[in-house]
Amino acid sequence: MYNPTVARLTYRALLGRRRAAILFVLPALLLVIALAVRVFAGADDQVATDVLGGFAIATMVPLIGVIAGTGAIGPEIDDGSIVYLLAKPVKRPTIIFTKLIVAIAVTMVFSALPTFVAGLILNGNGQQIAVAYMIAALVASIAYSALFLLLGTVSRHAVVLGLVYALVWEAFFGSLVPGARTLSVQQWSLALAEKVAGQDVITSDVGLPLATVLLAAVTVLATWYAGQKLRTLKLAGEE
């Protein structure tokens, strides 16, 4: 299910000069904000929660997920270079699974690690806030990667659709419509963070059992369906 050659090509595409520059911007901005807040506000649990929850989990993680998830396959489909990969004796579900692993790894490195470091800067991991948000970022990275990889497989407008989900559905509707939060990867990941952190420090609108089921279901179903869609993608010579 994992192909090293496909993984190497995907890493090269995601970590090329242009995309790598974009991936570094958001984590760097988070660390700058954390340093500035610590200098001017000192160590404060509530402030740390506001920064990590409001910027890291709500904005940085989904945006990096969009870049990594859609970038793992979308550009290859758009420019037609995917046909060279599909012509190789590699099963198409294997291609999807390998690209998912790469997208998850990239998203985790560029989101979970900076989130943890920012938490240490903000309050020294008081009440396990840094660890809790790091775990939330790790879990969200898996679901976002699967979801946005699927979008990259089925649509040429995957980045736009990903941004609509991340910024309009989760950030906008999620803040206004309570029911919308139930269908939010952000809230599912916060359910795990709530379990790790001190009492009443982090809250989620979704219970942990339901959040766990939904995270697993979205990841598995999105990966499966992306594999099915890639199976139906015909090579130029087959048309």
Tab-separated table of C-alpha atoms in Angstrom:
chain	number	residue	atom	x	y	z
A	1	MET	CA	0.000	0.000	0.000
A	2	TYR	CA	2.999	2.350	0.245
A	3	ASN	CA	5.245	3.075	-2.730
A	4	PRO	CA	8.592	4.792	-1.972
A	5	THR	CA	8.944	6.173	-5.501
A	6	VAL	CA	5.511	7.805	-5.416
A	7	ALA	CA	6.303	9.156	-1.951
A	8	ARG	CA	9.603	10.660	-3.115
A	9	LEU	CA	7.959	12.372	-6.087
A	10	THR	CA	5.172	13.713	-3.877
A	11	TYR	CA	7.589	15.065	-1.272
A	12	ARG	CA	9.533	16.755	-4.045
A	13	ALA	CA	6.372	18.383	-5.393
A	14	LEU	CA	5.164	19.560	-1.971
A	15	LEU	CA	8.511	20.777	-0.704
A	16	GLY	CA	9.628	22.530	-3.856
A	17	ARG	CA	10.801	26.096	-3.509
A	18	ARG	CA	7.426	27.740	-4.106
A	19	ARG	CA	5.218	25.537	-1.928
A	20	ALA	CA	7.798	25.240	0.846
A	21	ALA	CA	7.900	29.027	1.116
A	22	ILE	CA	4.128	29.103	1.583
A	23	LEU	CA	4.245	26.274	4.123
A	24	PHE	CA	6.815	28.118	6.249
A	25	VAL	CA	4.902	31.406	6.382
A	26	LEU	CA	2.035	30.377	8.682
A	27	PRO	CA	4.151	28.535	11.304
A	28	ALA	CA	6.605	31.439	11.348
A	29	LEU	CA	3.725	33.881	11.836
A	30	LEU	CA	2.358	31.790	14.720
A	31	LEU	CA	5.726	31.801	16.484
A	32	VAL	CA	6.107	35.558	15.994
A	33	ILE	CA	2.630	36.121	17.441
A	34	ALA	CA	3.395	33.817	20.379
A	35	LEU	CA	6.632	35.665	21.156
A	36	ALA	CA	4.952	39.067	20.932
A	37	VAL	CA	2.062	37.987	23.157
A	38	ARG	CA	4.409	36.498	25.755
A	39	VAL	CA	6.514	39.666	25.839
A	40	PHE	CA	3.586	42.042	26.202
A	41	ALA	CA	1.038	39.921	28.116
A	42	GLY	CA	3.210	37.446	30.016
A	43	ALA	CA	2.287	33.810	30.651
A	44	ASP	CA	-1.475	33.410	30.760
A	45	ASP	CA	-3.493	30.223	30.212
A	46	GLN	CA	-6.494	31.973	28.684
A	47	VAL	CA	-4.365	33.987	26.292
A	48	ALA	CA	-2.498	30.848	25.262
A	49	THR	CA	-5.810	29.109	24.583
A	50	ASP	CA	-7.078	32.056	22.548
A	51	VAL	CA	-3.964	32.199	20.372
A	52	LEU	CA	-3.602	28.460	19.813
A	53	GLY	CA	-7.309	27.859	19.350
A	54	GLY	CA	-8.030	30.994	17.344
A	55	PHE	CA	-5.041	30.981	15.025
A	56	ALA	CA	-3.214	27.645	15.118
A	57	ILE	CA	-6.171	25.227	15.081
A	58	ALA	CA	-8.785	27.413	13.400
A	59	THR	CA	-6.599	28.906	10.664
A	60	MET	CA	-3.076	27.527	10.326
A	61	VAL	CA	-3.787	23.771	10.447
A	62	PRO	CA	-6.614	23.752	7.854
A	63	LEU	CA	-4.721	26.065	5.494
A	64	ILE	CA	-1.620	23.888	5.624
A	65	GLY	CA	-3.902	20.899	5.131
A	66	VAL	CA	-5.297	22.518	1.986
A	67	ILE	CA	-1.813	23.175	0.617
A	68	ALA	CA	-0.505	19.680	1.392
A	69	GLY	CA	-3.658	17.689	0.645
A	70	THR	CA	-4.542	19.272	-2.679
A	71	GLY	CA	-0.900	19.749	-3.653
A	72	ALA	CA	-0.156	16.043	-3.263
A	73	ILE	CA	-2.137	15.186	-6.399
A	74	GLY	CA	-4.064	18.171	-7.780
A	75	PRO	CA	-1.259	19.744	-9.864
A	76	GLU	CA	-0.435	16.377	-11.463
A	77	ILE	CA	-4.035	15.960	-12.569
A	78	ASP	CA	-4.296	19.559	-13.770
A	79	ASP	CA	-1.183	19.468	-15.954
A	80	GLY	CA	-1.749	15.888	-17.129
A	81	SER	CA	1.500	14.514	-15.719
A	82	ILE	CA	-0.517	12.039	-13.634
A	83	VAL	CA	-0.822	9.848	-16.758
A	84	TYR	CA	2.865	8.930	-16.517
A	85	LEU	CA	2.354	7.732	-12.961
A	86	LEU	CA	-0.831	5.852	-13.807
A	87	ALA	CA	0.963	4.092	-16.660
A	88	LYS	CA	3.327	2.461	-14.161
A	89	PRO	CA	2.500	-0.938	-12.619
A	90	VAL	CA	1.337	0.634	-9.357
A	91	LYS	CA	-2.177	0.100	-8.048
A	92	ARG	CA	-4.157	3.317	-7.970
A	93	PRO	CA	-5.305	2.913	-4.343
A	94	THR	CA	-1.609	2.527	-3.486
A	95	ILE	CA	-0.920	5.862	-5.183
A	96	ILE	CA	-3.660	7.527	-3.124
A	97	PHE	CA	-2.557	5.933	0.152
A	98	THR	CA	1.083	6.892	-0.413
A	99	LYS	CA	0.171	10.468	-1.249
A	100	LEU	CA	-2.045	10.606	1.826
A	101	ILE	CA	0.834	9.506	4.066
A	102	VAL	CA	3.051	12.206	2.574
A	103	ALA	CA	0.357	14.875	2.937
A	104	ILE	CA	-0.251	13.874	6.569
A	105	ALA	CA	3.469	13.959	7.375
A	106	VAL	CA	3.933	17.389	5.810
A	107	THR	CA	0.833	18.804	7.511
A	108	MET	CA	1.882	17.450	10.891
A	109	VAL	CA	5.422	18.816	10.663
A	110	PHE	CA	4.314	22.267	9.583
A	111	SER	CA	1.364	22.545	11.980
A	112	ALA	CA	1.651	20.309	15.070
A	113	LEU	CA	5.290	21.057	15.898
A	114	PRO	CA	4.919	24.869	15.599
A	115	THR	CA	1.715	24.654	17.655
A	116	PHE	CA	3.565	22.853	20.451
A	117	VAL	CA	6.483	25.305	20.379
A	118	ALA	CA	4.091	28.257	20.398
A	119	GLY	CA	2.316	26.747	23.409
A	120	LEU	CA	5.603	26.440	25.268
A	121	ILE	CA	6.393	30.062	24.483
A	122	LEU	CA	2.962	31.296	25.556
A	123	ASN	CA	2.629	29.601	28.958
A	124	GLY	CA	5.263	26.884	29.271
A	125	ASN	CA	2.685	24.132	28.729
A	126	GLY	CA	0.735	25.143	31.817
A	127	GLN	CA	-2.351	22.924	32.261
A	128	GLN	CA	-1.033	20.814	29.349
A	129	ILE	CA	-2.282	23.423	26.873
A	130	ALA	CA	0.669	23.072	24.488
A	131	VAL	CA	0.406	19.269	24.452
A	132	ALA	CA	-3.380	19.361	24.081
A	133	TYR	CA	-3.309	21.650	21.062
A	134	MET	CA	-0.439	19.698	19.528
A	135	ILE	CA	-2.539	16.526	19.743
A	136	ALA	CA	-5.482	18.395	18.218
A	137	ALA	CA	-3.238	19.534	15.363
A	138	LEU	CA	-1.907	15.998	14.814
A	139	VAL	CA	-5.383	14.493	14.650
A	140	ALA	CA	-6.779	17.287	12.496
A	141	SER	CA	-3.838	16.871	10.104
A	142	ILE	CA	-4.955	13.331	9.307
A	143	ALA	CA	-8.582	14.221	8.577
A	144	TYR	CA	-7.758	17.416	6.666
A	145	SER	CA	-5.174	15.631	4.525
A	146	ALA	CA	-7.642	12.897	3.557
A	147	LEU	CA	-10.438	15.370	2.894
A	148	PHE	CA	-8.367	17.755	0.785
A	149	LEU	CA	-6.605	14.933	-1.067
A	150	LEU	CA	-10.064	13.763	-2.109
A	151	LEU	CA	-10.909	17.270	-3.309
A	152	GLY	CA	-7.675	17.333	-5.294
A	153	THR	CA	-8.697	14.066	-6.947
A	154	VAL	CA	-12.258	14.986	-7.897
A	155	SER	CA	-12.050	18.703	-8.711
A	156	ARG	CA	-9.833	21.130	-10.588
A	157	HIS	CA	-10.941	23.771	-8.098
A	158	ALA	CA	-9.781	21.835	-5.038
A	159	VAL	CA	-7.885	24.726	-3.453
A	160	VAL	CA	-10.892	27.023	-3.706
A	161	LEU	CA	-13.227	24.366	-2.305
A	162	GLY	CA	-10.768	23.629	0.476
A	163	LEU	CA	-10.551	27.290	1.424
A	164	VAL	CA	-14.338	27.574	1.363
A	165	TYR	CA	-14.626	24.672	3.800
A	166	ALA	CA	-11.786	25.811	6.058
A	167	LEU	CA	-12.491	29.531	6.171
A	168	VAL	CA	-16.197	29.862	5.352
A	169	TRP	CA	-17.769	26.711	6.798
A	170	GLU	CA	-15.556	26.098	9.839
A	171	ALA	CA	-14.492	29.649	10.699
A	172	PHE	CA	-17.581	31.647	9.655
A	173	PHE	CA	-20.619	29.357	9.874
A	174	GLY	CA	-19.041	27.427	12.733
A	175	SER	CA	-18.914	30.609	14.798
A	176	LEU	CA	-22.512	31.595	14.002
A	177	VAL	CA	-24.464	28.351	13.650
A	178	PRO	CA	-24.085	25.910	16.571
A	179	GLY	CA	-25.229	22.910	14.494
A	180	ALA	CA	-22.499	23.521	11.916
A	181	ARG	CA	-19.830	22.841	14.525
A	182	THR	CA	-20.851	19.192	14.626
A	183	LEU	CA	-19.571	18.829	11.047
A	184	SER	CA	-16.260	20.514	11.759
A	185	VAL	CA	-12.867	18.805	11.820
A	186	GLN	CA	-11.728	21.618	14.074
A	187	GLN	CA	-14.325	20.751	16.732
A	188	TRP	CA	-13.591	17.028	16.448
A	189	SER	CA	-9.911	17.618	17.105
A	190	LEU	CA	-10.693	19.978	19.979
A	191	ALA	CA	-12.627	17.153	21.650
A	192	LEU	CA	-9.322	15.321	22.105
A	193	ALA	CA	-7.583	18.497	23.270
A	194	GLU	CA	-10.339	19.023	25.831
A	195	LYS	CA	-9.649	15.572	27.265
A	196	VAL	CA	-5.906	16.275	27.626
A	197	ALA	CA	-5.957	19.835	28.972
A	198	GLY	CA	-6.879	21.008	32.438
A	199	GLN	CA	-10.534	21.192	33.424
A	200	ASP	CA	-12.602	23.749	31.439
A	201	VAL	CA	-9.508	25.174	29.708
A	202	ILE	CA	-10.448	23.912	26.232
A	203	THR	CA	-14.013	23.185	25.153
A	204	SER	CA	-15.542	21.405	22.172
A	205	ASP	CA	-19.122	21.222	20.946
A	206	VAL	CA	-18.671	17.534	20.056
A	207	GLY	CA	-18.239	14.716	22.570
A	208	LEU	CA	-15.075	12.636	22.423
A	209	PRO	CA	-16.708	9.316	21.359
A	210	LEU	CA	-18.580	10.963	18.471
A	211	ALA	CA	-15.529	13.013	17.488
A	212	THR	CA	-13.369	9.888	17.332
A	213	VAL	CA	-15.890	8.072	15.137
A	214	LEU	CA	-16.303	11.050	12.798
A	215	LEU	CA	-12.548	11.605	12.431
A	216	ALA	CA	-12.013	7.944	11.573
A	217	ALA	CA	-14.999	7.829	9.224
A	218	VAL	CA	-14.014	10.931	7.269
A	219	THR	CA	-10.422	9.765	6.915
A	220	VAL	CA	-11.312	6.249	5.773
A	221	LEU	CA	-14.173	7.215	3.471
A	222	ALA	CA	-12.309	10.113	1.855
A	223	THR	CA	-9.274	7.909	1.209
A	224	TRP	CA	-11.394	5.081	-0.188
A	225	TYR	CA	-13.403	7.354	-2.465
A	226	ALA	CA	-10.280	9.113	-3.739
A	227	GLY	CA	-8.900	5.692	-4.679
A	228	GLN	CA	-12.126	4.842	-6.487
A	229	LYS	CA	-12.098	8.114	-8.423
A	230	LEU	CA	-8.498	7.573	-9.462
A	231	ARG	CA	-9.461	4.121	-10.747
A	232	THR	CA	-11.914	5.752	-13.180
A	233	LEU	CA	-9.410	8.337	-14.403
A	234	LYS	CA	-8.594	7.173	-17.913
A	235	LEU	CA	-5.226	7.493	-19.585
A	236	ALA	CA	-5.134	9.482	-22.795
A	237	GLY	CA	-4.441	6.330	-24.787
A	238	GLU	CA	-7.467	4.587	-23.323
A	239	GLU	CA	-9.969	7.200	-24.475
